[in-house]
Coordinates of C-alpha atoms in Angstrom, one line a residue:
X202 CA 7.9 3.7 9.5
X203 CA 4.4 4.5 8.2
X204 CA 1.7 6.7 10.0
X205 CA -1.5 4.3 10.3
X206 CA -4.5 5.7 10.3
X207 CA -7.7 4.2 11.3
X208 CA -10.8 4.5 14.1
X209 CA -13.6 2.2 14.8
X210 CA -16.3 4.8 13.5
X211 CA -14.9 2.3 10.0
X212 CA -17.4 -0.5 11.7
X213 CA -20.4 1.7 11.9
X214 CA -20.8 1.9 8.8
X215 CA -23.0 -1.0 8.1
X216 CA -23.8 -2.2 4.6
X217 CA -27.0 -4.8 4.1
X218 CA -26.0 -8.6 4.9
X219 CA -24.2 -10.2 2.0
X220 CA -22.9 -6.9 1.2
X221 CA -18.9 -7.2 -0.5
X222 CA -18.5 -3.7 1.4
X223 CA -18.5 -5.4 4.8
X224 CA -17.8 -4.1 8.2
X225 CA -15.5 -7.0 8.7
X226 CA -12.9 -5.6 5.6
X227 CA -11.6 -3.1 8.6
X228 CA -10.9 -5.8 10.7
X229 CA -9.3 -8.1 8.1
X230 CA -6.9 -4.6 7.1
X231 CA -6.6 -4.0 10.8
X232 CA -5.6 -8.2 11.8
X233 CA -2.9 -7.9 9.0
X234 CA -1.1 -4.8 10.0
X235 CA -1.1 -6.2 13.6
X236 CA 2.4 -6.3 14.8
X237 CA 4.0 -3.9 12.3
X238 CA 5.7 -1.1 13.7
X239 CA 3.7 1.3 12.5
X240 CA 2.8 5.1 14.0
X241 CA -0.5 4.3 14.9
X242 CA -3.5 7.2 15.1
X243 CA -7.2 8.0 15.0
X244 CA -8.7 9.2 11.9
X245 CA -9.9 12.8 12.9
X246 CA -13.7 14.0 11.9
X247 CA -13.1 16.5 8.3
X248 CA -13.6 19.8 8.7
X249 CA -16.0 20.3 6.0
X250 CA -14.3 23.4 4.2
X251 CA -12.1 20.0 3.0
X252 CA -15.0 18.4 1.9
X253 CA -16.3 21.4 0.1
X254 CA -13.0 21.7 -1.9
X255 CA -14.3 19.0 -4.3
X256 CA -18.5 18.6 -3.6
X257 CA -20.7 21.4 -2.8
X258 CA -22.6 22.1 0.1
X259 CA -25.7 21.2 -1.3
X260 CA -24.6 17.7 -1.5
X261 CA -23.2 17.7 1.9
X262 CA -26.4 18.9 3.5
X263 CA -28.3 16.2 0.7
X264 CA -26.2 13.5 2.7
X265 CA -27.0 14.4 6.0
X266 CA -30.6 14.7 5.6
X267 CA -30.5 11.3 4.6
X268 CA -29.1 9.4 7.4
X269 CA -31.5 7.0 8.7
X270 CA -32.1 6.7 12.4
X271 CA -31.9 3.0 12.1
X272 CA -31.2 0.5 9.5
X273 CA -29.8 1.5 6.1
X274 CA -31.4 3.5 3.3
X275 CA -29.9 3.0 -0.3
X276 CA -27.8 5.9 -1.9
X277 CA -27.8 4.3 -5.2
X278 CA -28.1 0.3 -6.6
X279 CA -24.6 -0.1 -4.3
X280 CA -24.3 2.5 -2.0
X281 CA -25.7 2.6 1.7
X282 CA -26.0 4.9 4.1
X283 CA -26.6 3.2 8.1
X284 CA -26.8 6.1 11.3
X285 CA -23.2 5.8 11.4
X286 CA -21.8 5.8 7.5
X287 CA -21.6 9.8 7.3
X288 CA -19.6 9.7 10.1
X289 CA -17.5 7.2 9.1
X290 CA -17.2 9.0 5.8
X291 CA -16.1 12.1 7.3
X292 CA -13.5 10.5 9.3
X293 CA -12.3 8.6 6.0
X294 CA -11.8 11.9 4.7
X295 CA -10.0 13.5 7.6
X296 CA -7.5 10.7 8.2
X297 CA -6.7 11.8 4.3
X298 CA -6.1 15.4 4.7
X299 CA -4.4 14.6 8.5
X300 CA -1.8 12.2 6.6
X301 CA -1.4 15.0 3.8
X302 CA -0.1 17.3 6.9
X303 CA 1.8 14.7 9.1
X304 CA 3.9 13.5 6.2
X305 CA 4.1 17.1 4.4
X306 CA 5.3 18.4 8.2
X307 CA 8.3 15.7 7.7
X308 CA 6.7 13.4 10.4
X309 CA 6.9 10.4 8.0
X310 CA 7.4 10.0 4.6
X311 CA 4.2 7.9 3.8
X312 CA 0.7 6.7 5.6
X313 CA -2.3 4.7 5.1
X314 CA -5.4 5.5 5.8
X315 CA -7.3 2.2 7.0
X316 CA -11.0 3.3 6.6
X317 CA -13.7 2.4 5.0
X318 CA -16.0 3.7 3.3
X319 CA -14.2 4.4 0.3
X320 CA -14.3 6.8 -2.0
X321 CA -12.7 6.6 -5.8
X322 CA -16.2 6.1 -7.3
X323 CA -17.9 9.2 -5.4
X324 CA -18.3 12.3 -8.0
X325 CA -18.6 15.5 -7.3
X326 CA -22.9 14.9 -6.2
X327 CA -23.3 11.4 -7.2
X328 CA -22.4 8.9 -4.8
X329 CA -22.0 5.4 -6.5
X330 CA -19.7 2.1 -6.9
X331 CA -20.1 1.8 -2.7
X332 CA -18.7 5.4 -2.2
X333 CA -19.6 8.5 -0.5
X334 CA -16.7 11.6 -0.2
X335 CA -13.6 11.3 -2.4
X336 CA -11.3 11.1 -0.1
X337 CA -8.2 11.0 -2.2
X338 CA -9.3 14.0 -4.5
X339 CA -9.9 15.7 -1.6
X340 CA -6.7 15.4 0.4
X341 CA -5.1 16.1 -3.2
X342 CA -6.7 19.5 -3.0
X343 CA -5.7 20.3 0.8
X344 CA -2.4 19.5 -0.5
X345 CA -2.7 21.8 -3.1
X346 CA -5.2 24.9 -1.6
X347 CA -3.9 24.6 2.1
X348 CA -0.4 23.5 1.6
X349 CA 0.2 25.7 -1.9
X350 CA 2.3 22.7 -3.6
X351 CA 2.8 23.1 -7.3
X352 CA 1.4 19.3 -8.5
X353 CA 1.0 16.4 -6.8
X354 CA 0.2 13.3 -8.3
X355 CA -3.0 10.5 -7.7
X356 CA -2.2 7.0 -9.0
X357 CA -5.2 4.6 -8.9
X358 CA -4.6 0.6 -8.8
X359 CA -7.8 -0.6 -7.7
X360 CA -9.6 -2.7 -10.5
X361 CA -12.2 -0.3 -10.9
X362 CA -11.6 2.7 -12.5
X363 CA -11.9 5.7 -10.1
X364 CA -14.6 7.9 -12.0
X365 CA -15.0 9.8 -9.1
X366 CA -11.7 11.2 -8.4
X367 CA -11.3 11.7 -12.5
X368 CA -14.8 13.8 -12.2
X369 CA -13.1 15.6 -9.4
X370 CA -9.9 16.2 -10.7
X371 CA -10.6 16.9 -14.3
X372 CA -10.0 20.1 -14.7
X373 CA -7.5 20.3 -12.1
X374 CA -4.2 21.1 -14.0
X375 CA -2.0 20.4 -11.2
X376 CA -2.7 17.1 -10.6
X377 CA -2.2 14.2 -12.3
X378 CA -4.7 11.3 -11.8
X379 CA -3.2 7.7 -13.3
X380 CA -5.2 4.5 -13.4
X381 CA -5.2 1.0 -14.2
X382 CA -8.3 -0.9 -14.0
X383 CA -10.3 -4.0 -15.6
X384 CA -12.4 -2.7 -19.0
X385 CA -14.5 -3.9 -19.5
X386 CA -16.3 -3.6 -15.9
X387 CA -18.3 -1.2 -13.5
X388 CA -18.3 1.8 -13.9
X389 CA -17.1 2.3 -17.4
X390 CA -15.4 4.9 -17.5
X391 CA -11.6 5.2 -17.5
X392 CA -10.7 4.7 -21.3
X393 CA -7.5 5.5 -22.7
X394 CA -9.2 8.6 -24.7
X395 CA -10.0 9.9 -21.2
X396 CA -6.9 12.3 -20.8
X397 CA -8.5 15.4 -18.2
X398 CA -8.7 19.2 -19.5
X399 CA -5.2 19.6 -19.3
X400 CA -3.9 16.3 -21.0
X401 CA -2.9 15.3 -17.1
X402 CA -4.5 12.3 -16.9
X403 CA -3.3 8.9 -17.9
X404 CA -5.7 5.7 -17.7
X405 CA -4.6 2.4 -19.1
X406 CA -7.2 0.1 -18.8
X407 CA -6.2 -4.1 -18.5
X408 CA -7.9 -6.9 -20.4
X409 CA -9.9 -9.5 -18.5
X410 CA -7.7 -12.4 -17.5
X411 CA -4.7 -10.5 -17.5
X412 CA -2.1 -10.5 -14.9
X413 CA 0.9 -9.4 -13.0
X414 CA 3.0 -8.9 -16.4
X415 CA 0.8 -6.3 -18.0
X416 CA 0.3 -5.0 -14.8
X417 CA 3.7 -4.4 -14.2
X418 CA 4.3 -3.3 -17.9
X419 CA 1.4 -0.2 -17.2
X420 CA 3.0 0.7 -13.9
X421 CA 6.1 1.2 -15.3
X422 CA 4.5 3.3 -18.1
X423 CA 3.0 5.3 -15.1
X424 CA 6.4 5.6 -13.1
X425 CA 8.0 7.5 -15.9
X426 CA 5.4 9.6 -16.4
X427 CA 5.4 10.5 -12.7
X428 CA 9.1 10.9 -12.3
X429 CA 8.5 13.3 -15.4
X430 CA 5.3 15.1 -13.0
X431 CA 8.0 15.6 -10.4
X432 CA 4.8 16.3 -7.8
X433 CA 5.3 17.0 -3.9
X434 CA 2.9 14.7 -2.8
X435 CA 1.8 11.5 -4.1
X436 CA -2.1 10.0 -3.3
X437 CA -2.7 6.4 -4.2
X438 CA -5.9 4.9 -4.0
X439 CA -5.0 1.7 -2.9
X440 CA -7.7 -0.8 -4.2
X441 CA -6.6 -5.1 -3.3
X442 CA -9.8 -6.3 -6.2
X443 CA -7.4 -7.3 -8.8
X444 CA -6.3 -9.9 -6.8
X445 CA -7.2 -13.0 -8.5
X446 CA -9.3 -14.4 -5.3
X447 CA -11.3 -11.1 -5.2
X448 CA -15.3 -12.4 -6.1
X449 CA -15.9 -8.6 -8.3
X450 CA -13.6 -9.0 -11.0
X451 CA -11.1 -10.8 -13.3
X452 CA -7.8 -9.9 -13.0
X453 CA -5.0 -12.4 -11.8
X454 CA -3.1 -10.5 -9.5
X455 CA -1.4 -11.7 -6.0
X456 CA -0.1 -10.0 -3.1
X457 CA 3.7 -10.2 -4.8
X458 CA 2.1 -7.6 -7.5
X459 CA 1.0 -5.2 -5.1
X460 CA 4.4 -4.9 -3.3
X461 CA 6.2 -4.7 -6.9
X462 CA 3.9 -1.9 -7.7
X463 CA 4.0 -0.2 -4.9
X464 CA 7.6 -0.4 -5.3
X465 CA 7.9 1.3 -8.9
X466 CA 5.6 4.2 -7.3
X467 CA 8.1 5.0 -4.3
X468 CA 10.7 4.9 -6.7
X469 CA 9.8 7.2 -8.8
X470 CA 8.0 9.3 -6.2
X471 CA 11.9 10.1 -5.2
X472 CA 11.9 12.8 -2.0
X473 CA 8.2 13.1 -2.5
X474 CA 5.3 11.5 0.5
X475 CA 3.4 9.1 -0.3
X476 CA -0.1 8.8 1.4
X477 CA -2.2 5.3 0.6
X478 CA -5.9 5.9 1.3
X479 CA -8.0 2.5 1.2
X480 CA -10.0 1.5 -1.6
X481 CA -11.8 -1.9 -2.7
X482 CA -10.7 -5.7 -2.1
X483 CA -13.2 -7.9 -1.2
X484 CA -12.2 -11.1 -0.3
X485 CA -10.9 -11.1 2.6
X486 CA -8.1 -13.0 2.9
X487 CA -6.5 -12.2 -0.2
X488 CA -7.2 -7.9 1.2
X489 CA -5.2 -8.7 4.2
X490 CA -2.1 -10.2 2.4
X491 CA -2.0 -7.5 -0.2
X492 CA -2.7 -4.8 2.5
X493 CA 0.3 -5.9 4.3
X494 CA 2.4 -6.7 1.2
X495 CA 1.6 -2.9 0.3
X496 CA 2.4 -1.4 3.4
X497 CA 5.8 -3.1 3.7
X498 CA 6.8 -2.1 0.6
X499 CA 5.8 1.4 1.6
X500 CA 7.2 2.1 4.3
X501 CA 10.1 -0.2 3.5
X502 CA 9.6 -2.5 6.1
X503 CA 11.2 -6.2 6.7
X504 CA 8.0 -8.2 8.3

């Protein structure tokens, strides 16, 4: 089975109307997973010494200052804080570090953590790109600081590249970020030049158009070189906006290309947890398929 992680504080975090970062993508993540038998639990609040492993304090206490009493005040051109966002935020971010322990204790060999905000644009005092906290970077250092593993591993399919969590992670020579994403698109970063302070980082950006061949061909790139990692933990920032219905971008993906990816990354994880923290996917159909097509395939499920 799979440890599920989720709480309703995900639906209090309340975007403008029209927003593609909806309340109603928790629900449409929740409605799929319905009927799975999954371990299911409520995302804890982060302490924040976890959330001051990757952002300082300064930025922390920025973000609490500006939580609105009411209605929504705007981060940046795409990202909202409403009363209840920070929470939701910080529960994002210690559903993260709670899977990191569950699965490192031997309680499961993988999770997903079904929240939202979500976090793969957020750098370390910029949040952007609909994020807030880097959840992922940050339960990749409490797997690292608090848990004292040797490497782990962050692998990053969501069609935008995950700036933040490369910002975070840059100079962090026991982890090894991955990432395949549209380029051109937002945010711009994540070129194939990009390779982190130690050489541990590995993006290979996909042409417009392009579809579950080359993706496959680039996750198969990114197996080998994470069988060759050999890390305790694996982190992927699970993002559904290739799929081909998703309104924010152009790759042709389908549900059948999430489970064969998530496939190759269990395989060559090998005795090593995986924990799947929610990113993007924005049509909502098409996110509940590939949710469920992902989750099957990780925690080797017949649905």
């Amino acid at each position: 089975m799979t440890i599920l992680y989720s709480h309703p504080a995900s639906e209090r975090h309340v975007t403008p109307s029209g927003d593609p970062e909806q309340v109603a993508r928790h629900r449409a993540v929740l409605d799929a997973l319905d009927g799975l038998p999954l371990t299911r639990r409520d995302a804890p609040l982060a302490d924040d010494a976890d959330v001051l492993r990757c952002h300082p304090e300064r930025y922390l206490t920025r973000l609490r200052a500006a939580v609105p009493a009411q209605g929504q005040v705007a981060l940046d051109g795409d990202t909202w804080l409403s009363p209840g966002s920070l929470d939701a935020a910080l529960r994002a971010v210690g559903a993260g570090c709670a899977a990191v322990d569950a699965v490192l204790a031997g309680e499961d060999g993988s999770a997903f953590v079904a929240m939202r905000p979500p976090g793969h644009h957020a750098e370390r005092e910029t949040p952007m790109g609909f994020c807030i906290l880097g959840t992922a970077a940050i339960a990749a250092k409490r797997a690292l600081d608090h848990h004292g593993l040797d490497r782990v591993a962050v692998l990053d399919f969501d069609v935008h590249h995950g700036n933040g969590t490369q910002d975070l992670l840059w100079a962090e020579k026991r982890a090894f970020f991955a990432s395949t994403h549209q380029m051109p698109l937002y945010p711009g970063t994540g070129a194939a030049s990009e390779q982190g302070a130690h050489g541990q980082i590995l993006n290979l950006p996909l042409p417009p158009g392009s579809g579950g061949a080359e993706a496959l061909a680039a996750w198969t790139t990114i197996a080998a070189r994470l069988r060759d990692w050999a890390p305790g933990l694996v982190i992927v920032s699970a993002g559904f906006d290739a799929h081909a219905a998703d309104p924010l971008a152009s790759l042709n993906w389908d549900e059948s290309d999430f489970a064969a990816i998530t496939g190759l990354i269990v395989d060559a994880a090998g005795a090593a947890p995986v924990v799947s923290v929610l990113e993007g996917g924005y049509d909502l159909a098409a996110l509940g398929r590939s949710v469920r097509a992902h989750i099957t395939t990780l925690g080797g499920i017949t649905a």
